[in-house]
């Protein structure tokens, strides 16, 4: 019987906590999520939101795409678009074009933010992770450690993420961008 992504993800989250010797209480303190929410995620009673996964990834020092790659069965050299995992949550769609792998330093994400979307992260999942963001369409404001960058199509933003970040789209315009991550 094939397991669902939610089931495989819940098993991986439980294994990550066990590998690090953390109690639910300790992980709750590190991630800012409630013990009850963590327990329900690990039991596959609920599917975690992108925001919740972001907090867990920060606590574990993983990128979200690397976490999602951990629940996939393998990494063929050619990954057709129909086979690429897609994650959607509250106006944010992330397609993992080229998943992370233990053998490779980079991964590629195709991201779309709906109009009037505002997503903030208090800290990166991995300190000093190298990012290369290329805006394909729309408008996108990216704030990195209190410095705002207003991007137009074709603009590229290169940075090492070490602190807070924020991604915002205007009220009537979506943004689509490619994000290239390079693990240190």
Short mmCIF file of N, CA, C and O in Angstrom, two decimals, residues 97-183:
data_model
loop_
_atom_site.label_atom_id
_atom_site.label_comp_id
_atom_site.label_asym_id
_atom_site.label_seq_id
_atom_site.Cartn_x
_atom_site.Cartn_y
_atom_site.Cartn_z
N UNK A 97 11.50 22.07 -8.35
CA UNK A 97 11.92 21.72 -9.70
C UNK A 97 13.08 20.73 -9.65
O UNK A 97 13.09 19.72 -10.35
N UNK A 98 14.05 21.04 -8.83
CA UNK A 98 15.24 20.19 -8.68
C UNK A 98 15.47 20.00 -7.19
O UNK A 98 16.04 20.87 -6.53
N UNK A 99 15.01 18.89 -6.62
CA UNK A 99 15.10 18.70 -5.17
C UNK A 99 16.52 18.59 -4.67
O UNK A 99 17.41 18.15 -5.40
N UNK A 100 16.70 18.98 -3.42
CA UNK A 100 17.99 18.81 -2.78
C UNK A 100 18.32 17.34 -2.63
O UNK A 100 17.46 16.48 -2.65
N UNK A 101 19.59 17.08 -2.53
CA UNK A 101 20.08 15.71 -2.38
C UNK A 101 21.36 15.77 -1.58
O UNK A 101 22.09 16.77 -1.62
N UNK A 102 21.65 14.73 -0.86
CA UNK A 102 22.89 14.69 -0.08
C UNK A 102 24.12 14.80 -0.99
O UNK A 102 25.16 15.28 -0.58
N UNK A 103 23.98 14.38 -2.24
CA UNK A 103 25.11 14.40 -3.17
C UNK A 103 25.28 15.72 -3.90
O UNK A 103 26.29 15.93 -4.57
N UNK A 104 24.31 16.63 -3.79
CA UNK A 104 24.34 17.90 -4.53
C UNK A 104 24.23 19.08 -3.57
O UNK A 104 23.58 18.99 -2.54
N UNK A 105 24.83 20.21 -3.95
CA UNK A 105 24.81 21.39 -3.10
C UNK A 105 23.63 22.31 -3.38
O UNK A 105 23.32 23.17 -2.57
N UNK A 106 22.97 22.16 -4.52
CA UNK A 106 21.93 23.11 -4.89
C UNK A 106 20.57 22.48 -5.08
O UNK A 106 20.42 21.27 -5.21
N UNK A 107 19.57 23.35 -5.08
CA UNK A 107 18.21 22.95 -5.39
C UNK A 107 17.52 24.15 -6.03
O UNK A 107 17.93 25.29 -5.85
N UNK A 108 16.46 23.88 -6.80
CA UNK A 108 15.76 24.92 -7.53
C UNK A 108 14.27 24.85 -7.21
O UNK A 108 13.68 23.77 -7.24
N UNK A 109 13.69 26.02 -6.93
CA UNK A 109 12.27 26.12 -6.63
C UNK A 109 11.61 27.09 -7.60
O UNK A 109 12.18 28.12 -7.94
N UNK A 110 10.41 26.76 -8.04
CA UNK A 110 9.57 27.64 -8.84
C UNK A 110 8.46 28.09 -7.92
O UNK A 110 7.63 27.28 -7.49
N UNK A 111 8.43 29.38 -7.59
CA UNK A 111 7.52 29.89 -6.58
C UNK A 111 6.54 30.89 -7.17
O UNK A 111 6.91 31.71 -8.01
N UNK A 112 5.30 30.84 -6.69
CA UNK A 112 4.28 31.81 -7.08
C UNK A 112 3.60 32.31 -5.83
O UNK A 112 3.16 31.52 -4.99
N UNK A 113 3.52 33.64 -5.71
CA UNK A 113 2.79 34.27 -4.62
C UNK A 113 1.58 34.97 -5.23
O UNK A 113 1.72 35.75 -6.18
N UNK A 114 0.41 34.70 -4.70
CA UNK A 114 -0.83 35.32 -5.17
C UNK A 114 -0.80 36.82 -4.87
O UNK A 114 0.00 37.28 -4.04
N UNK A 115 -1.67 37.59 -5.52
CA UNK A 115 -1.75 39.02 -5.18
C UNK A 115 -2.04 39.22 -3.69
O UNK A 115 -2.72 38.41 -3.07
N UNK A 116 -1.50 40.30 -3.15
CA UNK A 116 -1.73 40.70 -1.76
C UNK A 116 -1.32 39.62 -0.76
O UNK A 116 -2.01 39.36 0.22
N UNK A 117 -0.19 38.99 -1.02
CA UNK A 117 0.35 37.98 -0.12
C UNK A 117 1.52 38.59 0.66
O UNK A 117 2.32 39.35 0.12
N UNK A 118 1.61 38.25 1.92
CA UNK A 118 2.67 38.75 2.79
C UNK A 118 3.15 37.58 3.66
O UNK A 118 2.41 37.11 4.52
N UNK A 119 4.36 37.11 3.40
CA UNK A 119 4.91 35.98 4.14
C UNK A 119 6.20 36.42 4.81
O UNK A 119 7.09 36.96 4.16
N UNK A 120 6.30 36.18 6.11
CA UNK A 120 7.49 36.55 6.88
C UNK A 120 8.09 35.32 7.55
O UNK A 120 7.37 34.44 8.00
N UNK A 121 9.41 35.33 7.62
CA UNK A 121 10.15 34.29 8.33
C UNK A 121 11.05 35.01 9.34
O UNK A 121 11.76 35.94 8.98
N UNK A 122 11.01 34.55 10.58
CA UNK A 122 11.79 35.20 11.64
C UNK A 122 13.28 34.90 11.51
O UNK A 122 14.12 35.70 11.88
N UNK A 123 13.58 33.71 11.01
CA UNK A 123 14.97 33.31 10.83
C UNK A 123 15.02 32.27 9.73
O UNK A 123 14.04 31.61 9.43
N UNK A 124 16.20 32.11 9.13
CA UNK A 124 16.30 31.11 8.06
C UNK A 124 16.40 29.70 8.63
O UNK A 124 16.87 29.51 9.75
N UNK A 125 15.98 28.71 7.85
CA UNK A 125 16.11 27.33 8.32
C UNK A 125 17.57 26.90 8.43
O UNK A 125 17.93 26.10 9.28
N UNK A 126 18.41 27.45 7.57
CA UNK A 126 19.85 27.17 7.58
C UNK A 126 20.57 28.50 7.50
O UNK A 126 20.35 29.27 6.56
N UNK A 127 21.41 28.81 8.47
CA UNK A 127 22.12 30.08 8.50
C UNK A 127 23.07 30.20 7.31
O UNK A 127 23.73 29.24 6.93
N UNK A 128 23.11 31.38 6.72
CA UNK A 128 24.00 31.73 5.61
C UNK A 128 23.76 30.90 4.35
O UNK A 128 24.66 30.75 3.53
N UNK A 129 22.55 30.39 4.18
CA UNK A 129 22.22 29.65 2.97
C UNK A 129 22.21 30.64 1.80
O UNK A 129 21.58 31.69 1.87
N UNK A 130 22.91 30.30 0.74
CA UNK A 130 23.02 31.16 -0.44
C UNK A 130 21.73 31.06 -1.26
O UNK A 130 21.26 29.98 -1.56
N UNK A 131 21.17 32.22 -1.63
CA UNK A 131 19.95 32.32 -2.42
C UNK A 131 20.22 33.13 -3.68
O UNK A 131 20.91 34.14 -3.63
N UNK A 132 19.61 32.71 -4.79
CA UNK A 132 19.61 33.48 -6.03
C UNK A 132 18.16 33.49 -6.49
O UNK A 132 17.63 32.45 -6.88
N UNK A 133 17.51 34.64 -6.40
CA UNK A 133 16.10 34.78 -6.74
C UNK A 133 15.99 35.56 -8.05
O UNK A 133 16.57 36.65 -8.17
N UNK A 134 15.28 35.02 -9.02
CA UNK A 134 15.05 35.69 -10.30
C UNK A 134 13.55 35.85 -10.48
O UNK A 134 12.82 34.85 -10.54
N UNK A 135 13.09 37.11 -10.54
CA UNK A 135 11.67 37.36 -10.72
C UNK A 135 11.30 37.19 -12.19
O UNK A 135 11.86 37.85 -13.06
N UNK A 136 10.37 36.27 -12.46
CA UNK A 136 9.94 35.98 -13.83
C UNK A 136 8.78 36.87 -14.26
O UNK A 136 8.73 37.32 -15.42
N UNK A 137 7.84 37.12 -13.34
CA UNK A 137 6.69 37.96 -13.68
C UNK A 137 6.12 38.58 -12.42
O UNK A 137 6.30 38.07 -11.32
N UNK A 138 5.41 39.70 -12.61
CA UNK A 138 4.77 40.38 -11.49
C UNK A 138 5.71 41.33 -10.77
O UNK A 138 6.74 41.74 -11.31
N UNK A 139 5.34 41.65 -9.57
CA UNK A 139 6.13 42.53 -8.70
C UNK A 139 6.32 41.81 -7.37
O UNK A 139 5.42 41.12 -6.89
N UNK A 140 7.48 42.01 -6.79
CA UNK A 140 7.77 41.35 -5.52
C UNK A 140 8.66 42.25 -4.68
O UNK A 140 9.68 42.76 -5.18
N UNK A 141 8.28 42.46 -3.44
CA UNK A 141 9.12 43.18 -2.48
C UNK A 141 9.71 42.13 -1.54
O UNK A 141 8.97 41.36 -0.92
N UNK A 142 11.03 42.10 -1.46
CA UNK A 142 11.73 41.17 -0.58
C UNK A 142 12.49 42.02 0.45
O UNK A 142 13.30 42.86 0.07
N UNK A 143 12.21 41.77 1.72
CA UNK A 143 12.90 42.49 2.79
C UNK A 143 13.81 41.51 3.50
O UNK A 143 13.37 40.46 3.98
N UNK A 144 15.10 41.85 3.54
CA UNK A 144 16.11 41.02 4.18
C UNK A 144 16.77 41.83 5.28
O UNK A 144 17.37 42.87 4.99
N UNK A 145 16.63 41.40 6.51
CA UNK A 145 17.22 42.12 7.64
C UNK A 145 16.92 43.61 7.57
O UNK A 145 17.81 44.45 7.64
N UNK A 146 15.64 43.96 7.37
CA UNK A 146 15.13 45.33 7.35
C UNK A 146 15.50 46.12 6.09
O UNK A 146 15.19 47.30 6.00
N UNK A 147 16.14 45.54 5.11
CA UNK A 147 16.43 46.22 3.85
C UNK A 147 15.48 45.69 2.77
O UNK A 147 15.50 44.51 2.44
N UNK A 148 14.67 46.60 2.24
CA UNK A 148 13.66 46.22 1.25
C UNK A 148 14.21 46.32 -0.18
O UNK A 148 14.90 47.29 -0.52
N UNK A 149 13.87 45.31 -0.99
CA UNK A 149 14.26 45.28 -2.40
C UNK A 149 12.98 45.12 -3.21
O UNK A 149 12.29 44.10 -3.09
N UNK A 150 12.66 46.12 -4.04
CA UNK A 150 11.47 46.05 -4.90
C UNK A 150 11.91 45.52 -6.26
O UNK A 150 12.71 46.16 -6.96
N UNK A 151 11.38 44.35 -6.63
CA UNK A 151 11.82 43.67 -7.84
C UNK A 151 10.78 43.74 -8.94
O UNK A 151 9.58 43.65 -8.69
N UNK A 152 11.29 43.87 -10.17
CA UNK A 152 10.47 43.84 -11.38
C UNK A 152 10.91 42.63 -12.20
O UNK A 152 11.99 42.06 -11.96
N UNK A 153 10.11 42.22 -13.18
CA UNK A 153 10.48 41.05 -13.99
C UNK A 153 11.90 41.16 -14.57
O UNK A 153 12.29 42.21 -15.07
N UNK A 154 12.64 40.06 -14.44
CA UNK A 154 14.01 40.01 -14.92
C UNK A 154 15.04 40.38 -13.87
O UNK A 154 16.23 40.11 -14.04
N UNK A 155 14.62 41.01 -12.77
CA UNK A 155 15.55 41.39 -11.72
C UNK A 155 16.03 40.15 -10.96
O UNK A 155 15.27 39.18 -10.81
N UNK A 156 17.26 40.20 -10.51
CA UNK A 156 17.84 39.11 -9.71
C UNK A 156 18.28 39.66 -8.37
O UNK A 156 18.80 40.77 -8.28
N UNK A 157 18.06 38.88 -7.34
CA UNK A 157 18.48 39.24 -5.99
C UNK A 157 19.33 38.10 -5.46
O UNK A 157 18.88 36.96 -5.41
N UNK A 158 20.59 38.41 -5.11
CA UNK A 158 21.51 37.39 -4.60
C UNK A 158 21.83 37.73 -3.16
O UNK A 158 22.16 38.86 -2.84
N UNK A 159 21.78 36.73 -2.29
CA UNK A 159 22.04 37.01 -0.88
C UNK A 159 22.32 35.72 -0.12
O UNK A 159 22.00 34.63 -0.56
N UNK A 160 22.94 35.90 1.04
CA UNK A 160 23.08 34.83 2.02
C UNK A 160 22.12 35.18 3.15
O UNK A 160 22.24 36.24 3.75
N UNK A 161 21.20 34.31 3.40
CA UNK A 161 20.16 34.60 4.37
C UNK A 161 20.65 34.28 5.78
O UNK A 161 21.01 33.14 6.07
N UNK A 162 20.67 35.31 6.62
CA UNK A 162 21.14 35.09 7.98
C UNK A 162 20.14 35.56 9.03
O UNK A 162 20.27 35.23 10.19
N UNK A 163 19.15 36.35 8.63
CA UNK A 163 18.17 36.86 9.59
C UNK A 163 16.77 36.75 9.06
O UNK A 163 16.45 35.88 8.26
N UNK A 164 15.94 37.70 9.47
CA UNK A 164 14.53 37.71 9.08
C UNK A 164 14.38 38.03 7.59
O UNK A 164 15.22 38.72 7.00
N UNK A 165 13.28 37.52 7.01
CA UNK A 165 12.98 37.83 5.61
C UNK A 165 11.47 37.97 5.45
O UNK A 165 10.69 37.40 6.21
N UNK A 166 11.09 38.74 4.43
CA UNK A 166 9.68 38.99 4.17
C UNK A 166 9.47 39.08 2.66
O UNK A 166 10.25 39.73 1.96
N UNK A 167 8.40 38.47 2.16
CA UNK A 167 8.06 38.46 0.74
C UNK A 167 6.65 39.01 0.60
O UNK A 167 5.71 38.48 1.21
N UNK A 168 6.48 40.07 -0.23
CA UNK A 168 5.19 40.72 -0.37
C UNK A 168 4.85 40.97 -1.84
O UNK A 168 5.73 41.38 -2.61
N UNK A 169 3.59 40.75 -2.18
CA UNK A 169 3.11 41.11 -3.51
C UNK A 169 2.09 42.22 -3.38
O UNK A 169 1.42 42.35 -2.34
N UNK A 170 1.95 43.05 -4.43
CA UNK A 170 0.95 44.12 -4.38
C UNK A 170 -0.47 43.57 -4.44
O UNK A 170 -0.68 42.41 -4.81
N UNK A 171 -1.46 44.40 -4.12
CA UNK A 171 -2.85 43.94 -4.03
C UNK A 171 -3.42 43.26 -5.29
O UNK A 171 -4.21 42.35 -5.18
N UNK A 172 -3.02 43.67 -6.48
CA UNK A 172 -3.65 43.11 -7.67
C UNK A 172 -2.65 42.43 -8.61
O UNK A 172 -2.94 42.25 -9.79
N UNK A 173 -1.50 42.03 -8.08
CA UNK A 173 -0.50 41.43 -8.97
C UNK A 173 0.23 40.28 -8.27
O UNK A 173 0.78 40.46 -7.19
N UNK A 174 0.22 39.13 -8.90
CA UNK A 174 0.95 37.97 -8.39
C UNK A 174 2.42 38.10 -8.77
O UNK A 174 2.79 38.94 -9.60
N UNK A 175 3.24 37.26 -8.19
CA UNK A 175 4.66 37.23 -8.54
C UNK A 175 5.06 35.77 -8.74
O UNK A 175 4.68 34.90 -7.96
N UNK A 176 5.84 35.55 -9.78
CA UNK A 176 6.40 34.22 -10.02
C UNK A 176 7.91 34.38 -10.11
O UNK A 176 8.40 35.24 -10.83
N UNK A 177 8.62 33.53 -9.36
CA UNK A 177 10.07 33.63 -9.36
C UNK A 177 10.70 32.25 -9.22
O UNK A 177 10.10 31.31 -8.73
N UNK A 178 11.94 32.18 -9.68
CA UNK A 178 12.75 30.99 -9.50
C UNK A 178 13.70 31.29 -8.35
O UNK A 178 14.27 32.39 -8.27
N UNK A 179 13.88 30.33 -7.48
CA UNK A 179 14.77 30.48 -6.36
C UNK A 179 15.79 29.32 -6.40
O UNK A 179 15.41 28.16 -6.42
N UNK A 180 17.05 29.69 -6.46
CA UNK A 180 18.14 28.73 -6.49
C UNK A 180 18.81 28.77 -5.13
O UNK A 180 19.26 29.82 -4.68
N UNK A 181 18.87 27.64 -4.45
CA UNK A 181 19.48 27.54 -3.12
C UNK A 181 20.76 26.74 -3.21
O UNK A 181 20.78 25.67 -3.83
N UNK A 182 21.80 27.25 -2.57
CA UNK A 182 23.08 26.55 -2.54
C UNK A 182 23.46 26.34 -1.09
O UNK A 182 23.65 27.28 -0.33
N UNK A 183 23.54 25.09 -0.68
CA UNK A 183 23.86 24.74 0.69
C UNK A 183 25.35 24.93 0.95
O UNK A 183 26.17 24.47 0.14
#
